[in-house]
Amino acid sequence: IVLTQSPGTLSLSPGERVTLSCTASQTVSSSSVAWYQQKPGQPPRLLIYATSSRATGIPDRFSGDGSGTDFTLTISRLEPGDFAVYYCQHYGSSLWTFGQGSNVDIK
Amino acid sequence: DVQLVQSGADVKKPGESLKISCRTSGYPFPNYWIAWVRQLPGRGLDCMAMIYPSDYDTRYSPAFQGHVTISADRSTNSAYLHFHSLEASDTATYYCVTLVTGINYWGRGTLVTVSS
């Protein structure tokens, strides 16, 4: 399964809303899609699992949605700490795969 | 709490072998998949291989099959990644990741540098 993320890079200002997309090459289970945030020098931080469940400690401005082959991560109001790279992931008993990442940087 | 503690950074020469480790705690190790994920400097995430410790079932990415071997030790709740013959292009950070009741847990990463 290949995951394709869009856009690759976007420049935004604090307070703006952003929606990142992740498209799978074939239908996947909604229970097997996650989203991560990664900052330089740090491991990925789990934001969302099972398409729409927020991980422990993740604020509610982060939300996930989708089904079939199309999944999204929305940040309702960007805060300074949200500028980072975001990855989607498909996981389960088959080999896990990741999207190529979306870089959200400050305008 | 689920914890994954990885071995420390290492510097190797091309052609050398290396085995990095990931010691786990806080969950029943045999019952959940554990994987190794590579991140090249400034690049994305690649799942290299995964293992189910209960029966040692493995999955390999074609890109890494034959170059590495994943293993697990149920007596120490640890997973390992063995590089048979390192190349400069193996310079990267390697993460172990486990999937427990639908949630992924990550180690802090092991930086491997391959340089002559």
Tab-separated table of C-alpha atoms in Angstrom:
chain	number	residue	atom	x	y	z
A	1	ILE	CA	0.000	0.000	0.000
A	2	VAL	CA	1.435	3.383	-1.054
A	3	LEU	CA	0.389	6.515	0.808
A	4	THR	CA	0.576	9.859	-1.018
A	5	GLN	CA	0.387	13.076	1.012
A	6	SER	CA	-0.528	16.517	-0.220
A	7	PRO	CA	0.485	19.231	-0.227
A	8	GLY	CA	4.206	18.628	0.109
A	9	THR	CA	4.921	21.989	1.666
A	10	LEU	CA	2.714	24.856	2.738
A	11	SER	CA	3.460	28.182	4.357
A	12	LEU	CA	0.888	29.476	6.812
A	13	SER	CA	0.473	31.946	9.645
A	14	PRO	CA	-0.425	31.217	13.282
A	15	GLY	CA	-4.195	31.096	13.723
A	16	GLU	CA	-4.884	29.692	10.268
A	17	ARG	CA	-6.686	26.421	9.621
A	18	VAL	CA	-4.928	23.666	7.681
A	19	THR	CA	-6.073	20.363	6.212
A	20	LEU	CA	-3.524	17.785	5.111
A	21	SER	CA	-4.461	14.901	2.823
A	22	CYS	CA	-3.309	11.292	2.656
A	23	THR	CA	-4.431	9.066	-0.213
A	24	ALA	CA	-3.907	5.299	-0.166
A	25	SER	CA	-3.276	3.273	-3.315
A	26	GLN	CA	-6.034	0.855	-2.245
A	27	THR	CA	-8.817	0.757	0.301
A	28	VAL	CA	-7.558	0.477	3.864
A	29	SER	CA	-9.273	-0.094	7.168
A	30	SER	CA	-10.111	3.063	9.089
A	31	SER	CA	-8.733	1.378	12.206
A	32	SER	CA	-5.269	1.310	10.637
A	33	VAL	CA	-4.483	4.948	9.793
A	34	ALA	CA	-2.425	7.244	12.017
A	35	TRP	CA	-0.954	10.735	11.845
A	36	TYR	CA	2.316	11.958	13.353
A	37	GLN	CA	4.043	15.283	13.930
A	38	GLN	CA	7.828	15.443	13.760
A	39	LYS	CA	10.166	18.281	14.662
A	40	PRO	CA	13.914	18.310	13.907
A	41	GLY	CA	15.947	16.045	16.143
A	42	GLN	CA	12.889	14.392	17.688
A	43	PRO	CA	11.103	11.093	17.058
A	44	PRO	CA	7.643	11.267	15.505
A	45	ARG	CA	4.871	12.135	17.949
A	46	LEU	CA	1.592	10.267	17.579
A	47	LEU	CA	-1.322	12.660	17.069
A	48	ILE	CA	-4.165	10.524	15.707
A	49	TYR	CA	-4.757	6.754	15.505
A	50	ALA	CA	-7.572	4.736	13.990
A	51	THR	CA	-8.285	7.662	11.630
A	52	SER	CA	-9.923	9.950	14.180
A	53	SER	CA	-8.892	9.064	17.759
A	54	ARG	CA	-6.622	11.592	19.425
A	55	ALA	CA	-3.620	10.210	21.268
A	56	THR	CA	-3.116	10.991	24.945
A	57	GLY	CA	-2.406	14.671	25.545
A	58	ILE	CA	-3.179	15.848	22.018
A	59	PRO	CA	-5.276	19.039	21.998
A	60	ASP	CA	-8.658	19.036	20.294
A	61	ARG	CA	-7.534	21.484	17.604
A	62	PHE	CA	-6.116	18.359	15.924
A	63	SER	CA	-8.700	16.150	14.232
A	64	GLY	CA	-8.631	13.253	11.774
A	65	ASP	CA	-11.209	11.994	9.329
A	66	GLY	CA	-11.608	9.764	6.308
A	67	SER	CA	-12.425	6.351	4.956
A	68	GLY	CA	-11.609	4.051	2.063
A	69	THR	CA	-8.581	5.613	0.371
A	70	ASP	CA	-8.848	9.241	1.501
A	71	PHE	CA	-7.855	10.520	4.916
A	72	THR	CA	-7.259	13.982	6.343
A	73	LEU	CA	-5.650	15.694	9.314
A	74	THR	CA	-7.028	19.115	10.231
A	75	ILE	CA	-5.472	21.639	12.583
A	76	SER	CA	-8.187	24.159	13.363
A	77	ARG	CA	-5.963	27.032	14.504
A	78	LEU	CA	-2.228	26.806	14.031
A	79	GLU	CA	-0.111	27.593	17.063
A	80	PRO	CA	3.639	28.364	16.906
A	81	GLY	CA	4.511	24.834	18.086
A	82	ASP	CA	2.534	23.236	15.261
A	83	PHE	CA	4.997	24.165	12.515
A	84	ALA	CA	6.549	20.804	11.714
A	85	VAL	CA	6.432	17.868	9.317
A	86	TYR	CA	3.347	15.643	9.388
A	87	TYR	CA	3.218	12.005	8.291
A	88	CYS	CA	0.359	9.615	7.761
A	89	GLN	CA	0.823	5.888	8.351
A	90	HIS	CA	-0.980	2.674	7.506
A	91	TYR	CA	-0.399	-0.104	10.042
A	92	GLY	CA	-1.636	-3.574	10.869
A	93	SER	CA	-0.345	-7.073	10.200
A	94	SER	CA	0.940	-6.211	6.736
A	95	LEU	CA	4.121	-4.145	6.339
A	96	TRP	CA	3.526	-0.667	7.708
A	97	THR	CA	3.860	2.239	5.280
A	98	PHE	CA	4.229	6.007	5.624
A	99	GLY	CA	3.384	8.932	3.444
A	100	GLN	CA	6.256	11.112	2.282
A	101	GLY	CA	5.333	13.908	4.673
A	102	SER	CA	3.792	17.390	4.540
A	103	ASN	CA	5.930	20.280	5.770
A	104	VAL	CA	3.955	23.051	7.456
A	105	ASP	CA	6.166	26.092	7.872
A	106	ILE	CA	5.674	29.668	8.992
A	107	LYS	CA	4.829	32.259	6.354
B	1	ASP	CA	3.492	2.364	30.628
B	2	VAL	CA	4.777	1.023	27.341
B	3	GLN	CA	8.478	1.832	26.974
B	4	LEU	CA	10.992	1.106	24.227
B	5	VAL	CA	14.655	1.725	25.076
B	6	GLN	CA	17.061	1.619	22.165
B	7	SER	CA	20.796	1.045	22.078
B	8	GLY	CA	23.092	4.038	21.757
B	9	ALA	CA	24.555	5.744	18.717
B	10	ASP	CA	27.249	3.898	16.824
B	11	VAL	CA	29.927	4.672	14.240
B	12	LYS	CA	30.998	1.920	11.856
B	13	LYS	CA	33.092	1.474	8.719
B	14	PRO	CA	31.680	0.260	5.396
B	15	GLY	CA	31.539	-3.527	5.251
B	16	GLU	CA	31.220	-3.970	8.999
B	17	SER	CA	28.226	-5.631	10.632
B	18	LEU	CA	26.086	-4.140	13.377
B	19	LYS	CA	23.231	-5.253	15.614
B	20	ILE	CA	21.073	-2.590	17.255
B	21	SER	CA	18.602	-3.360	20.019
B	22	CYS	CA	15.272	-2.285	21.440
B	23	ARG	CA	14.335	-3.371	24.949
B	24	THR	CA	10.630	-3.184	25.726
B	25	SER	CA	8.521	-3.099	28.877
B	26	GLY	CA	4.987	-2.386	30.010
B	27	TYR	CA	3.098	-4.735	27.701
B	28	PRO	CA	3.042	-8.449	26.753
B	29	PHE	CA	5.917	-8.442	24.262
B	30	PRO	CA	5.061	-11.675	22.384
B	31	ASN	CA	1.563	-10.545	21.470
B	32	TYR	CA	2.242	-7.428	19.379
B	33	TRP	CA	4.085	-6.592	16.184
B	34	ILE	CA	7.318	-4.637	16.506
B	35	ALA	CA	9.056	-2.935	13.604
B	36	TRP	CA	12.201	-1.040	12.667
B	37	VAL	CA	11.778	2.255	10.827
B	38	ARG	CA	14.596	4.099	9.062
B	39	GLN	CA	14.893	7.841	8.686
B	40	LEU	CA	17.664	9.126	6.450
B	41	PRO	CA	19.007	12.593	7.337
B	42	GLY	CA	16.375	15.164	6.404
B	43	ARG	CA	14.111	12.559	4.827
B	44	GLY	CA	10.932	10.611	5.540
B	45	LEU	CA	10.119	7.362	7.330
B	46	ASP	CA	10.628	3.879	5.846
B	47	CYS	CA	9.382	0.705	7.521
B	48	MET	CA	12.188	-1.816	7.030
B	49	ALA	CA	10.942	-4.959	8.733
B	50	MET	CA	8.568	-6.172	11.409
B	51	ILE	CA	8.283	-9.260	13.587
B	52	TYR	CA	5.567	-10.919	15.653
B	53	PRO	CA	7.482	-12.302	18.646
B	54	SER	CA	4.896	-14.935	19.538
B	55	ASP	CA	5.689	-17.038	16.461
B	56	TYR	CA	8.594	-15.040	14.955
B	57	ASP	CA	6.594	-14.289	11.810
B	58	THR	CA	8.414	-11.560	9.868
B	59	ARG	CA	7.683	-9.051	7.139
B	60	TYR	CA	10.412	-7.285	5.153
B	61	SER	CA	10.305	-4.358	2.795
B	62	PRO	CA	11.773	-5.469	-0.559
B	63	ALA	CA	14.155	-2.501	-0.296
B	64	PHE	CA	15.819	-4.021	2.782
B	65	GLN	CA	15.350	-7.791	2.344
B	66	GLY	CA	18.715	-9.528	2.387
B	67	HIS	CA	20.502	-6.473	3.797
B	68	VAL	CA	19.130	-6.713	7.335
B	69	THR	CA	17.653	-9.335	9.651
B	70	ILE	CA	15.056	-8.599	12.302
B	71	SER	CA	14.886	-10.815	15.369
B	72	ALA	CA	13.267	-10.957	18.782
B	73	ASP	CA	14.160	-12.462	22.162
B	74	ARG	CA	11.129	-13.283	24.277
B	75	SER	CA	13.326	-13.931	27.347
B	76	THR	CA	14.465	-10.280	27.427
B	77	ASN	CA	11.457	-8.680	25.657
B	78	SER	CA	13.856	-7.240	23.098
B	79	ALA	CA	13.931	-6.756	19.351
B	80	TYR	CA	17.049	-6.501	17.220
B	81	LEU	CA	18.069	-5.317	13.769
B	82	HIS	CA	21.204	-6.855	12.299
B	83	PHE	CA	22.999	-5.194	9.394
B	84	HIS	CA	25.079	-7.778	7.518
B	85	SER	CA	27.440	-5.402	5.686
B	86	LEU	CA	27.032	-1.690	6.262
B	87	GLU	CA	27.193	0.893	3.500
B	88	ALA	CA	27.587	4.660	3.726
B	89	SER	CA	23.945	4.942	2.627
B	90	ASP	CA	22.904	3.194	5.865
B	91	THR	CA	23.774	6.374	7.774
B	92	ALA	CA	20.439	7.189	9.387
B	93	THR	CA	18.372	7.154	12.559
B	94	TYR	CA	16.601	3.872	13.241
B	95	TYR	CA	13.464	3.696	15.361
B	96	CYS	CA	11.798	0.660	16.878
B	97	VAL	CA	8.024	0.911	16.927
B	98	THR	CA	5.413	-1.373	18.425
B	99	LEU	CA	1.675	-1.511	17.871
B	100	VAL	CA	-0.190	-2.215	21.106
B	101	THR	CA	-4.008	-2.277	21.112
B	102	GLY	CA	-4.117	-0.066	18.043
B	103	ILE	CA	-1.619	2.555	19.250
B	104	ASN	CA	1.952	2.930	18.008
B	105	TYR	CA	4.728	3.459	20.544
B	106	TRP	CA	8.185	4.631	19.446
B	107	GLY	CA	11.699	4.403	20.809
B	108	ARG	CA	13.874	7.535	20.850
B	109	GLY	CA	15.951	6.322	17.910
B	110	THR	CA	19.465	4.995	17.312
B	111	LEU	CA	21.800	7.065	15.122
B	112	VAL	CA	24.035	4.890	12.972
B	113	THR	CA	26.897	6.567	11.117
B	114	VAL	CA	28.817	4.637	8.473
B	115	SER	CA	32.033	6.297	7.381
B	116	SER	CA	35.458	5.223	6.290
